[in-house]
Amino acid sequence: MKQRFIKYICLSILGEMAISFYILADTFFIAQGIGDKGLTALNLAIPVFNFIYGIGLMLGIGSGIRLSILKIDHKHDEINQVFDHTVLLGLVIGALFMITGVLYSPSLARMLGANDAVLQDTVIYLRTIMIFTPAFIFNNALNALVRNDNNPALATTAMIVASLMNVILDYVFIFLCHMGMFGAVFATCLAPLIGLSILSLHFIKKKNTFHPVHLCFQFSMIKRIIKLGFPSMLIEISSGLVVLLFNTLILKITGNIGVAAYGVVCNIWLVCIAIFNGLANGMQPLTSESYGSHDTKNLIMLRRMTLTISLLISFIIYLTVFTNASMITSLFNKTNNPTLYKLAIEGFKIMFIGLFFAGVNIVLTTYFTSIESAKIASTLILLRGVVLIVPASIILSQLGMKGIWASLPLSEIMTTCVGLTYLKLKRAID
């Protein structure tokens, strides 16, 4: 089990980091090729990307957990129905996003805080991302299914290759073809199509246990998939809401340049969070498998190992970011704006304290989801994503940018206390 655990988490971390580089690559190339206004537009549009990405995770994780549990009982017909219902949901939701993107992108950009200086770039990014919603949803969903179907290597390969192609296409479209913001977002949108083409190879493998069959529509199955995957979607949606809230508060304090600085800090934060997501998602199939077979010993071992590794990773990341904050900021500050430089360095040193607790919270959330305790998982996500962070950021924003940066670690610390309490109570009941 330990060897499988190491294999799954390593591959999953690589894959999740690859996905996080979609936006990070955009951030870097937009900073270099477009400048501060481009960074601001990108950060204003990120909440919508989080929402789309979260829906794909909801469908993938929800159906993946069902797949892992059903495989133990050899219920192959039901596994195929899970896959078909996932495809149906993805098509319906994807179509709704496409229509919204085509018709309402300017209004949505205004709602997200775009002013006249950045409106055009924000609309371009939003409209293009939303038109390609089905690609993002199916890429995330199929990736989770393939990982749960004992093929983590292919899932990771798809994410890494897609991410590398995104970086290459960003450079080509922005610097060689001079396509501006559209070039950046178009490169990001082509990446999941590349990932899907690689993931489709799973269907020709003998060890594949799910296939398209005649759909026998069951509302109960859709409800089960959404229930199990909802905590994963909440993580992404809450992340997007935090970005939206911070953008709104920062615009009032320091204006567009403050949002650009937050964009730099936020995108590095998201890469680090991707490591914890990878760690937790690597644990998930094995945890669901152990839960389905009532293997309490392995459940405890997986939980302890994952939490220990998350704390070790947090220490390494914080030490690295703290000592290199100046260099990291310079990579995204082509115009050498002193305000952006000062704010971003301050943000790295304060906000990243929250990593120690964010890692624990992500692991606990995924653990509870994997053992079908979705209510507990959803509670933790709502605490760190809405209930605690919203009042903390609003109150602490009275202290300026330092208060904004400090609000995230504070909410993560309080969520960790609640999560560990839930874990203790869960063990006592079991």
Short mmCIF file of C-alpha atoms in Angstrom, two decimals, residues 24 70 131 140 210 317 393 411 419:
data_model
loop_
_atom_site.label_atom_id
_atom_site.label_comp_id
_atom_site.label_asym_id
_atom_site.label_seq_id
_atom_site.Cartn_x
_atom_site.Cartn_y
_atom_site.Cartn_z
CA LEU A 24 0.71 30.83 -14.12
CA LEU A 70 -18.26 -0.03 -7.33
CA ILE A 131 -16.71 29.15 -25.11
CA ASN A 140 -10.87 17.46 -15.54
CA PHE A 210 -15.73 2.07 -17.98
CA ILE A 317 7.67 26.09 0.26
CA SER A 393 -10.86 40.20 5.05
CA SER A 411 -9.17 31.83 8.33
CA GLY A 419 -11.27 20.09 10.99
#
